[in-house]
Coordinates of C-alpha atoms in Angstrom, one line a residue:
M1 CA -0.1 0.1 0.0
K2 CA 1.1 3.5 -0.9
K3 CA 1.7 5.8 2.1
T4 CA -0.9 8.6 2.6
K5 CA -0.2 11.1 0.2
I6 CA -2.4 13.7 -1.8
H7 CA -1.2 14.3 -5.4
N8 CA -2.4 16.9 -7.6
L9 CA -4.6 14.7 -9.6
S10 CA -6.5 13.9 -6.7
Y11 CA -6.8 17.6 -5.6
K12 CA -8.1 18.5 -9.0
R13 CA -10.6 15.9 -9.0
L14 CA -11.6 17.1 -5.5
L15 CA -12.1 20.6 -6.8
L16 CA -14.0 19.2 -10.1
Y17 CA -16.6 17.2 -7.7
F18 CA -16.9 20.3 -5.6
L19 CA -17.7 22.5 -8.6
F20 CA -20.0 19.8 -10.0
S21 CA -21.8 19.7 -6.5
C22 CA -22.5 23.4 -6.6
L23 CA -24.5 23.2 -9.9
L24 CA -27.0 20.5 -8.1
S25 CA -30.0 21.2 -5.9
A26 CA -29.0 21.6 -2.4
C27 CA -32.3 19.5 -1.4
G28 CA -30.7 16.2 -1.1
V29 CA -27.7 17.8 0.9
S30 CA -30.0 19.5 3.2
K31 CA -32.1 16.2 4.0
S32 CA -28.5 14.4 4.9
V33 CA -27.1 17.2 7.0
H34 CA -30.4 17.4 9.1
H35 CA -31.0 13.6 9.2
L36 CA -30.7 12.0 12.6
P37 CA -31.6 8.4 13.2
D38 CA -34.5 7.6 15.5
V39 CA -33.1 6.7 18.9
H40 CA -36.2 7.0 20.9
Q41 CA -37.2 3.6 20.1
Y42 CA -34.4 2.1 22.2
T43 CA -33.8 1.9 26.0
L44 CA -30.8 3.6 27.2
E45 CA -28.7 3.9 30.3
I46 CA -26.0 6.6 30.1
P47 CA -23.0 4.8 31.1
K48 CA -20.9 5.7 34.2
V49 CA -17.5 4.4 33.6
N50 CA -15.6 2.9 36.6
K51 CA -11.7 3.4 36.1
I52 CA -10.0 0.5 37.7
N53 CA -6.5 1.7 36.6
D54 CA -4.9 3.6 33.8
S55 CA -5.6 0.6 31.0
T56 CA -8.9 -0.9 32.5
F57 CA -12.2 0.6 32.5
S58 CA -15.6 -1.0 33.2
Y59 CA -19.4 -0.2 33.2
N60 CA -21.8 -3.0 34.2
Q61 CA -20.9 -6.1 32.1
N62 CA -18.8 -3.9 29.7
F63 CA -15.2 -3.2 29.7
L64 CA -12.1 -2.0 27.9
T65 CA -8.6 -3.3 29.0
K66 CA -5.0 -3.3 27.7
N67 CA -3.3 -6.5 27.6
K68 CA 0.5 -7.2 28.0
Q69 CA 1.0 -7.3 24.3
Q70 CA -0.5 -3.6 24.0
L71 CA -3.7 -4.7 22.4
W72 CA -6.8 -3.1 23.6
E73 CA -9.6 -5.4 24.2
L74 CA -13.2 -4.1 24.3
Y75 CA -16.3 -6.2 25.4
I76 CA -19.7 -4.5 25.0
K77 CA -23.2 -5.6 24.9
G78 CA -26.8 -4.1 24.4
N79 CA -29.2 -2.6 22.0
P80 CA -27.9 -0.5 18.9
L81 CA -28.0 2.6 21.0
Q82 CA -26.4 1.1 24.0
L83 CA -23.9 -0.3 22.4
G84 CA -22.8 3.1 20.7
Y85 CA -22.9 4.7 24.1
N86 CA -20.9 1.9 25.8
N87 CA -18.4 1.9 23.1
G88 CA -18.0 5.7 23.1
A89 CA -17.8 6.0 26.9
L90 CA -15.1 3.3 27.5
T91 CA -13.0 4.3 24.4
Q92 CA -13.6 8.2 24.6
D93 CA -9.9 9.0 25.1
L94 CA -8.5 6.5 22.4
M95 CA -11.3 7.5 19.8
Q96 CA -10.6 11.2 20.2
K97 CA -7.1 10.4 19.8
Q98 CA -7.7 8.4 16.5
E99 CA -9.8 11.2 15.2
N100 CA -7.2 13.7 16.0
I101 CA -4.6 11.6 14.1
F102 CA -7.1 11.2 11.2
F103 CA -8.1 14.8 10.9
S104 CA -4.8 16.6 11.7
K105 CA -3.6 15.0 8.3
V106 CA -6.6 16.5 6.6
E107 CA -5.7 19.8 8.3
S108 CA -2.2 19.6 7.0
F109 CA -3.3 18.7 3.5
V110 CA -5.7 21.5 3.6
P111 CA -4.3 24.3 6.0
S112 CA -6.3 27.3 4.4
K113 CA -9.6 27.8 6.4
F114 CA -11.3 28.9 3.0
K115 CA -10.4 25.7 1.4
Q116 CA -11.7 23.9 4.7
K117 CA -14.8 25.3 4.1
L118 CA -14.9 24.1 0.6
L119 CA -13.9 20.6 1.9
K120 CA -17.0 20.8 4.4
T121 CA -19.2 21.5 1.4
F122 CA -17.8 18.8 -0.7
L123 CA -18.3 16.4 2.1
K124 CA -21.9 17.2 2.7
W125 CA -22.4 16.7 -1.0
Y126 CA -20.5 13.6 -1.5
N127 CA -22.0 11.9 1.5
R128 CA -25.6 13.1 0.8
K129 CA -26.6 9.6 0.2
M130 CA -24.8 7.6 2.8
Y131 CA -27.5 7.8 5.3
L132 CA -30.0 6.2 2.8
N133 CA -27.7 3.2 2.3
V134 CA -26.8 2.5 6.2
R135 CA -29.0 0.4 8.4
E136 CA -31.0 2.6 10.9
D137 CA -29.9 0.3 13.8
Y138 CA -26.2 1.0 12.7
Q139 CA -26.9 4.6 12.4
A140 CA -28.3 4.6 15.9
E141 CA -25.2 3.0 17.1
L142 CA -23.1 5.7 15.3
Y143 CA -25.0 8.5 17.1
G144 CA -24.6 6.8 20.4
L145 CA -20.8 6.3 19.7
S146 CA -20.5 10.1 18.3
Q147 CA -21.7 11.5 21.8
Y148 CA -18.0 10.9 22.9
S149 CA -16.6 12.4 20.0
S150 CA -14.5 15.6 20.2
D151 CA -16.0 18.9 19.0
Q152 CA -12.4 20.0 17.6
Y153 CA -13.6 18.9 14.2
D154 CA -17.0 20.4 13.9
F155 CA -15.7 22.6 11.1
I156 CA -15.7 19.3 9.0
A157 CA -18.9 18.2 10.1
P158 CA -21.2 17.7 13.4
R159 CA -20.3 14.8 15.5
Y160 CA -22.7 12.1 14.2
L161 CA -22.2 12.9 10.5
R162 CA -18.5 12.9 10.8
N163 CA -18.7 9.4 12.4
L164 CA -20.7 8.2 9.6
Y165 CA -18.4 9.9 6.9
L166 CA -15.4 8.1 8.6
H167 CA -16.8 4.9 7.9
G168 CA -16.6 5.7 4.3
A169 CA -13.0 7.1 4.5
H170 CA -11.8 3.5 4.4
D171 CA -13.5 3.0 1.0
I172 CA -12.6 6.3 -0.5
G173 CA -9.0 5.5 0.5
H174 CA -9.3 2.5 -1.7
A175 CA -10.7 4.4 -4.6
M176 CA -8.3 7.3 -4.4
Q177 CA -5.1 5.5 -4.9
D178 CA -3.1 8.7 -4.2
L179 CA -4.6 8.5 -0.7
A180 CA -4.0 4.9 0.3
M181 CA -3.8 1.7 -2.1
V182 CA -4.2 -1.4 0.3
G183 CA -2.3 -4.3 -0.7
C184 CA -3.9 -7.0 1.6
T185 CA -3.4 -10.6 1.4
S186 CA -5.9 -13.5 2.8
L187 CA -6.0 -17.1 2.3
A188 CA -8.2 -20.1 3.4
V189 CA -7.1 -23.7 3.6
W190 CA -8.6 -27.0 4.9
N191 CA -8.7 -30.7 4.4
E192 CA -5.3 -32.0 3.0
N193 CA -3.9 -28.5 3.6
T194 CA -4.0 -28.3 7.2
E195 CA -2.2 -30.6 9.9
D196 CA -5.5 -31.7 11.5
G197 CA -7.7 -31.2 8.4
S198 CA -9.7 -28.1 10.0
M199 CA -9.9 -24.7 8.5
L200 CA -7.5 -22.0 8.9
I201 CA -8.0 -18.4 7.5
G202 CA -5.2 -15.9 7.6
R203 CA -4.9 -12.3 6.6
N204 CA -2.7 -9.1 6.5
F205 CA -4.4 -6.0 6.7
D206 CA -2.0 -3.4 5.0
F207 CA -4.1 -0.3 5.4
Y208 CA -1.6 2.6 6.4
V209 CA -2.5 5.9 7.7
G210 CA 0.8 6.6 9.4
D211 CA 2.4 5.1 12.5
E212 CA 0.4 6.7 15.0
F213 CA -2.8 5.3 13.8
A214 CA -1.8 1.8 14.1
Q215 CA -0.5 2.2 17.7
N216 CA -4.0 1.6 19.3
K217 CA -5.3 -1.5 18.0
L218 CA -8.7 -2.6 19.3
V219 CA -9.9 -6.1 19.5
E220 CA -13.6 -6.0 20.0
F221 CA -16.1 -8.5 21.4
V222 CA -19.7 -7.6 20.6
E223 CA -22.8 -9.2 22.0
P224 CA -25.6 -7.2 20.0
E225 CA -29.3 -7.6 21.6
D226 CA -30.3 -8.7 17.8
G227 CA -28.1 -11.1 16.0
I228 CA -24.9 -13.2 16.6
P229 CA -22.2 -12.3 18.7
Y230 CA -18.9 -11.5 16.9
M231 CA -15.3 -10.1 17.2
S232 CA -13.4 -7.9 15.1
V233 CA -10.1 -6.0 14.9
S234 CA -9.8 -2.6 14.0
W235 CA -9.2 0.9 15.6
P236 CA -11.3 2.9 18.1
G237 CA -14.4 4.7 16.7
M238 CA -15.0 2.1 14.5
I239 CA -18.2 0.0 14.3
G240 CA -17.7 -1.7 11.0
V241 CA -15.5 -4.7 10.3
V242 CA -12.6 -5.3 8.4
S243 CA -11.5 -8.6 9.9
G244 CA -13.7 -10.5 12.1
M245 CA -15.4 -14.0 13.0
N246 CA -18.7 -14.7 14.7
K247 CA -20.0 -17.1 17.3
E248 CA -21.2 -19.6 14.6
G249 CA -17.8 -19.6 12.8
I250 CA -18.5 -17.2 9.9
T251 CA -15.2 -15.0 9.1
V252 CA -14.8 -12.1 6.9
T253 CA -11.9 -10.1 5.6
I254 CA -11.8 -7.6 3.1
N255 CA -9.3 -6.9 0.3
A256 CA -9.4 -3.7 -2.1
G257 CA -10.1 -4.0 -5.9
K258 CA -9.4 -1.6 -8.5
S259 CA -12.1 1.1 -8.4
R260 CA -13.1 4.3 -10.2
I261 CA -13.3 7.3 -7.8
P262 CA -17.0 7.1 -6.9
L263 CA -19.3 10.2 -7.5
T264 CA -21.2 9.6 -4.3
A265 CA -20.9 7.6 -1.1
K266 CA -23.2 4.5 -0.4
T267 CA -22.8 1.6 1.8
P268 CA -19.3 1.5 3.5
I269 CA -18.0 -2.0 2.9
S270 CA -17.0 -2.4 6.4
L271 CA -20.8 -2.0 7.4
V272 CA -21.8 -4.7 4.8
T273 CA -19.1 -7.2 6.4
R274 CA -20.5 -6.1 9.8
E275 CA -24.0 -7.1 8.7
I276 CA -22.7 -10.3 7.6
L277 CA -20.9 -11.3 10.8
Q278 CA -24.1 -10.2 12.8
Y279 CA -26.6 -11.9 10.7
A280 CA -25.0 -14.8 8.6
K281 CA -24.6 -18.5 9.7
T282 CA -23.7 -19.7 6.4
I283 CA -22.0 -18.7 3.1
E284 CA -25.4 -18.5 1.3
E285 CA -26.8 -16.1 4.0
A286 CA -23.5 -13.9 3.7
I287 CA -24.0 -13.7 -0.2
A288 CA -27.7 -12.8 0.1
I289 CA -26.7 -9.8 2.6
A290 CA -23.9 -8.8 0.3
K291 CA -26.4 -8.9 -2.8
K292 CA -28.7 -6.6 -0.9
R293 CA -26.3 -3.6 -0.2
K294 CA -25.3 -0.9 -2.7
V295 CA -21.5 -0.2 -2.5
F296 CA -19.2 2.5 -3.9
V297 CA -15.9 0.8 -4.3
S298 CA -14.6 -2.6 -5.5
E299 CA -13.8 -4.9 -2.8
S300 CA -13.2 -8.7 -2.3
I301 CA -14.9 -10.2 0.8
L302 CA -13.4 -13.7 1.9
V303 CA -16.2 -15.5 3.7
G304 CA -15.0 -18.5 5.6
S305 CA -17.7 -20.8 7.2
A306 CA -17.4 -23.4 9.8
H307 CA -21.0 -25.0 9.1
D308 CA -20.1 -25.2 5.3
R309 CA -16.3 -26.1 5.8
N310 CA -15.8 -24.0 2.9
A311 CA -14.7 -20.5 1.9
V312 CA -15.6 -18.4 -1.0
I313 CA -14.7 -14.6 -2.0
I314 CA -17.7 -12.2 -2.6
E315 CA -16.5 -9.8 -5.3
V316 CA -18.4 -6.5 -5.0
S317 CA -18.3 -3.3 -7.2
P318 CA -20.9 -0.5 -7.7
K319 CA -22.3 -2.2 -10.8
N320 CA -21.5 -5.8 -10.5
I321 CA -21.1 -8.7 -8.0
G322 CA -19.5 -12.3 -8.5
V323 CA -18.8 -15.2 -6.3
Y324 CA -15.6 -16.8 -6.8
R325 CA -15.8 -20.7 -5.6
V326 CA -13.0 -23.2 -5.9
Q327 CA -13.6 -26.3 -7.7
N328 CA -11.7 -29.5 -6.6
S329 CA -9.7 -27.9 -4.1
S330 CA -9.3 -26.9 -0.4
R331 CA -8.0 -23.6 -0.6
V332 CA -8.9 -20.1 -1.6
L333 CA -6.3 -17.5 -2.2
C334 CA -7.0 -13.6 -2.3
T335 CA -4.9 -10.6 -3.0
N336 CA -6.1 -7.4 -4.9
H337 CA -7.8 -8.7 -8.1
F338 CA -11.0 -10.4 -8.9
Q339 CA -11.3 -14.1 -9.8
S340 CA -15.0 -14.9 -10.4
D341 CA -16.3 -15.1 -13.9
A342 CA -18.5 -11.9 -13.4
Y343 CA -15.1 -9.9 -13.9
K344 CA -13.5 -12.0 -16.4
D345 CA -13.9 -9.3 -19.1
D346 CA -13.5 -6.2 -16.8
K347 CA -11.0 -4.0 -18.2
R348 CA -10.0 -2.4 -14.9
N349 CA -9.4 -5.6 -13.1
Q350 CA -7.2 -6.9 -16.1
K351 CA -5.1 -3.9 -15.9
Q352 CA -4.9 -4.5 -12.0
I353 CA -3.6 -8.0 -12.7
E354 CA -0.9 -6.8 -15.3
E355 CA 0.2 -3.6 -13.8
S356 CA -0.2 -4.1 -10.0
H357 CA 1.8 -6.2 -7.2
S358 CA -1.6 -8.3 -6.7
K359 CA -0.5 -11.2 -9.3
Y360 CA 3.0 -11.4 -7.6
R361 CA 1.6 -11.9 -4.2
Y362 CA -0.8 -14.4 -5.3
E363 CA 2.0 -16.6 -7.2
K364 CA 4.0 -16.1 -4.0
L365 CA 1.2 -17.6 -1.9
Q366 CA 1.0 -20.5 -4.1
E367 CA 4.8 -20.9 -4.0
L368 CA 4.7 -21.1 0.0
L369 CA 1.8 -23.4 -0.1
Q370 CA 3.5 -25.7 -2.3
E371 CA 6.5 -25.6 0.1
E372 CA 4.4 -26.0 3.1
K373 CA 1.6 -28.4 2.5
K374 CA 0.2 -29.0 6.1
L375 CA -0.4 -25.7 7.8
T376 CA -0.9 -24.9 11.5
S377 CA -1.6 -21.6 13.1
E378 CA 2.0 -21.1 13.8
K379 CA 3.0 -21.8 9.9
M380 CA 0.2 -19.5 8.9
A381 CA 1.7 -16.8 10.9
A382 CA 5.1 -17.4 9.0
V383 CA 3.2 -17.1 5.8
L384 CA 1.7 -13.8 6.8
R385 CA 5.2 -12.8 8.0
N386 CA 7.2 -13.6 4.8
R387 CA 9.4 -10.9 3.4
S388 CA 10.9 -12.5 0.4
G389 CA 10.0 -12.4 -3.3
L390 CA 9.3 -15.3 -5.6
K391 CA 12.0 -18.1 -5.2
D392 CA 13.0 -16.6 -2.0
K393 CA 14.7 -13.7 -3.7
S394 CA 15.4 -10.7 -1.6
I395 CA 13.5 -7.8 -2.7
G396 CA 14.4 -5.2 -0.1
Y397 CA 12.2 -4.6 3.1
G398 CA 8.8 -2.7 2.6
N399 CA 8.4 -3.9 -1.0
E400 CA 4.8 -4.2 -1.8
K401 CA 5.4 -7.3 -3.7
A402 CA 6.0 -9.2 -0.4
L403 CA 3.5 -10.5 1.7
N404 CA 4.7 -8.9 4.5
Q405 CA 5.0 -5.2 3.3
L406 CA 6.0 -4.2 7.0
L407 CA 3.2 -1.6 7.4
A408 CA 0.4 -3.9 8.2
H409 CA -2.3 -2.5 10.8
H410 CA -2.7 -6.1 11.7
A411 CA -2.7 -9.8 10.9
V412 CA -5.2 -12.3 11.9
I413 CA -5.6 -16.0 12.0
F414 CA -8.9 -17.7 12.3
S415 CA -9.7 -21.3 13.1
P416 CA -13.6 -21.2 12.5
E417 CA -14.4 -24.5 13.4
K418 CA -12.7 -24.3 16.8
K419 CA -13.9 -20.8 17.2
L420 CA -10.3 -19.6 18.1
V421 CA -8.7 -16.4 16.6
W422 CA -5.2 -14.9 16.7
V423 CA -4.5 -11.4 16.6
S424 CA -0.9 -9.8 15.9
S425 CA 0.6 -7.3 18.1
N426 CA 3.0 -4.5 17.2
P427 CA 5.3 -4.0 15.3
Y428 CA 3.1 -4.6 12.1
Q429 CA 2.4 -8.5 12.2
L430 CA 5.7 -9.3 13.9
G431 CA 4.6 -9.1 17.5
E432 CA 3.1 -12.0 19.5
F433 CA -0.1 -13.2 18.1
V434 CA -2.6 -13.2 20.9
C435 CA -5.1 -16.2 20.9
Y436 CA -8.9 -15.6 22.0
D437 CA -11.5 -18.5 22.3
L438 CA -15.0 -17.3 21.2
N439 CA -16.6 -20.6 22.8
E440 CA -15.6 -18.9 26.2
I441 CA -15.9 -15.4 25.5
F442 CA -19.4 -15.9 24.2
S443 CA -20.6 -18.7 26.8
G444 CA -23.1 -16.5 28.4
K445 CA -20.7 -16.0 31.3
M446 CA -19.2 -12.6 32.1
P447 CA -15.5 -13.0 30.6
K448 CA -12.8 -12.0 33.3
I449 CA -11.4 -8.7 32.5
N450 CA -7.8 -9.6 32.8
D451 CA -7.9 -13.1 31.6
F452 CA -9.3 -12.7 28.4
S453 CA -6.9 -14.6 26.0
K454 CA -5.8 -18.3 25.8
S455 CA -2.1 -17.3 26.4
Q456 CA -1.0 -20.9 26.2
L457 CA -1.8 -20.9 22.5
N458 CA -0.4 -17.7 21.6
I459 CA 2.1 -17.5 18.8
P460 CA 5.7 -16.2 19.6
R461 CA 7.0 -12.8 18.4
D462 CA 9.0 -13.0 15.2
P463 CA 12.8 -13.1 15.8
F464 CA 13.2 -10.5 12.9
A465 CA 11.4 -7.9 15.0
D466 CA 14.6 -7.7 17.3
S467 CA 17.2 -8.0 14.6
E468 CA 19.5 -5.2 13.3
E469 CA 17.9 -5.7 10.0
F470 CA 14.7 -4.4 11.3
E471 CA 16.1 -1.7 13.2
N472 CA 17.8 -0.5 9.9
Y473 CA 14.5 -0.8 8.0
E474 CA 12.9 1.6 10.6
I475 CA 15.7 4.1 10.2
S476 CA 15.4 3.9 6.5
R477 CA 11.7 4.7 6.6
M478 CA 12.4 8.0 8.6
V479 CA 15.4 8.9 6.4
S480 CA 13.3 8.4 3.1
K481 CA 11.3 11.6 4.0
E482 CA 14.5 13.6 4.5
I483 CA 16.0 12.4 1.1
N484 CA 12.5 12.9 -0.7
D485 CA 12.3 16.6 1.0
A486 CA 16.0 17.2 -0.1
A487 CA 15.1 16.1 -3.7
E488 CA 12.2 18.5 -4.0
S489 CA 14.0 21.5 -2.4
K490 CA 16.5 23.6 -3.8
D491 CA 17.5 25.0 -0.1
I492 CA 18.4 21.4 1.1
V493 CA 21.9 19.9 0.3
L494 CA 22.9 16.5 1.9
T495 CA 26.3 15.5 2.9
D496 CA 28.2 13.3 0.5
D497 CA 27.7 10.1 2.4
A498 CA 24.0 10.5 3.0
I499 CA 22.7 8.8 0.2
P500 CA 25.2 5.8 0.4
Y501 CA 24.2 5.5 3.9
Y502 CA 20.6 5.7 3.2
Q503 CA 21.0 3.0 0.5
S504 CA 23.1 0.8 2.9
L505 CA 20.2 0.7 5.4
N506 CA 17.8 -1.4 2.8
P507 CA 20.3 -2.4 0.0
D508 CA 17.7 -4.7 -1.9
F509 CA 15.0 -2.2 -2.2
W510 CA 14.5 -0.4 -5.5
K511 CA 13.1 2.8 -4.0
V512 CA 16.5 3.6 -2.3
Y513 CA 18.1 3.9 -5.5
F514 CA 15.3 5.9 -7.2
L515 CA 15.2 8.5 -4.5
G516 CA 19.0 8.8 -4.5
G517 CA 18.7 9.2 -8.4
K518 CA 15.9 11.9 -7.9
Y519 CA 18.1 13.7 -5.5
Y520 CA 21.0 13.9 -7.7
Y521 CA 18.6 14.8 -10.7
H522 CA 17.2 17.7 -9.1
K523 CA 20.6 18.9 -8.0
K524 CA 21.7 18.6 -11.5
E525 CA 24.2 16.1 -11.0
Y526 CA 23.0 13.9 -14.1
S527 CA 25.8 11.5 -14.1
K528 CA 25.1 10.2 -10.6
A529 CA 21.5 10.4 -11.1
K530 CA 21.9 8.1 -14.3
I531 CA 23.9 5.4 -12.2
E532 CA 21.2 5.3 -9.5
F533 CA 18.2 5.0 -12.0
E534 CA 20.1 2.2 -13.4
K535 CA 20.7 0.4 -10.2
A536 CA 17.0 1.0 -9.3
L537 CA 15.8 -0.9 -12.6
T538 CA 18.0 -4.0 -11.4
K539 CA 15.8 -4.4 -8.3
E540 CA 12.3 -5.9 -8.1
I541 CA 10.3 -2.7 -8.8
T542 CA 6.8 -2.8 -7.3
T543 CA 4.5 -2.0 -10.2
V544 CA 4.5 -1.4 -14.0
P545 CA 3.9 2.4 -13.3
D546 CA 6.8 2.7 -10.9
R547 CA 9.2 1.0 -13.5
K548 CA 8.1 3.3 -16.1
M549 CA 8.6 6.3 -13.9
V550 CA 12.1 5.3 -13.0
E551 CA 12.6 4.6 -16.8
R552 CA 11.3 8.3 -17.6
Y553 CA 13.7 9.7 -15.1
L554 CA 16.5 7.9 -16.7
D555 CA 15.6 8.9 -20.0
K556 CA 15.6 12.5 -18.9
A557 CA 18.9 12.2 -17.1
N558 CA 20.4 10.7 -20.2
K559 CA 19.0 13.7 -22.4
K560 CA 20.5 16.1 -20.1
L561 CA 24.0 14.6 -20.3
H562 CA 24.0 14.6 -24.0
K563 CA 23.0 17.9 -24.4

């Protein structure tokens, strides 16, 4: 996934959308801005939170605590409005911090107060139909949650609307590649592909909005008044699901597909998957729910089922839906392209396969499963943590062609039939995987606050997280910004050893040579630039567009040398 960045193309599109919105009637916008869910149908008790210590809070049979692996664990129950209030009251500080991280980026992108007003008008118009596509009970839950949001960002939208909009931000991040292109990987295996024949499902969620955003991971356990209890892994303030499993053994994980930038927001994909977890017991019920909802981006939903002992990929887009079922096989692999017949002739999907890193990671999965034929939870973690390219080639740390891109928000492993789930801890998916047993958590007895996980089943921390190579990688990420800033500024001049030092930190990664070449090019040292661009082209470059970009720079450097 590309790190968060707004390029000129996105900004122009934003302005075009805004100008287009000004031509439209304000009627639909007015309705959405003033719409509030009917919360009076629900009973409500305003939570009075008991602070047990700095990392443990409770209210009745609801609680929030931080475990020793630094994962926050939230357990809530009640009707939709009560769920929202309980969630908000317990996670208020975390949620406001998360909101601050996200919107401070918006303020840094759009520092002008005038442009902020334009953005506010655009958001009102863009999201004008979202409330028509979100279930009333989820709106009530969001309303309860929003009562604990900060008023600091009311310039963007009031608290309830802002919470609603934020649930579409993940989808918009997928569609606007300049903001964030998620390169997630997921797989399901069973029968002859696992040691005991039971199902195992693994996924890396490579959604990146900065290091701070990933610090407070939240493992939620939800017992709704209506529907099936479920768990999910995301961040404070999120009621949707990006990775989760319910008490019946239905699992959902989402992988971004290639999307157009949508003209209007509809149902956020995380609320579609939330509905599947809350109301589906089988694959067919999950498919029926997905078919009911109008989405506004392209997304693959890998659904595993204990009842069916099977897994499928539901592939949704604004104008189409397909279901990919494997024939004569006991494994399903999913990266970031569609595989069902419904998208066989889709040009956008074909381009994604040809030009992105999705196909490469798919082939890497196949290669690893050929080598390791009987997976266990520990071996699944090793697959998700794999950093090499095809044929074990060293392709540099942080390369998007690797299954482990070293920027994952989280990784999860599900055992649907056993109702076990393992959740990774920082850094990325390298920390200890914490095991939870949904049979015990949703047994009807109140879980013990400080004894939530099955620690004897935890998967150990990856030794790479404590290596010199990892430390160098983390340093190189920080230095990358300095090199890039120097390349784009006439006033910043680096020392002679800065570029060689930077490249020594991650020597197999193409981008360290490209950025070095870019720096020399803009400083008019064309001979040095040419050498660096040529080095970059010998490495495993992430995508076809990236390779073309390096080739263009090399061509420009050659032309400057031959003037």
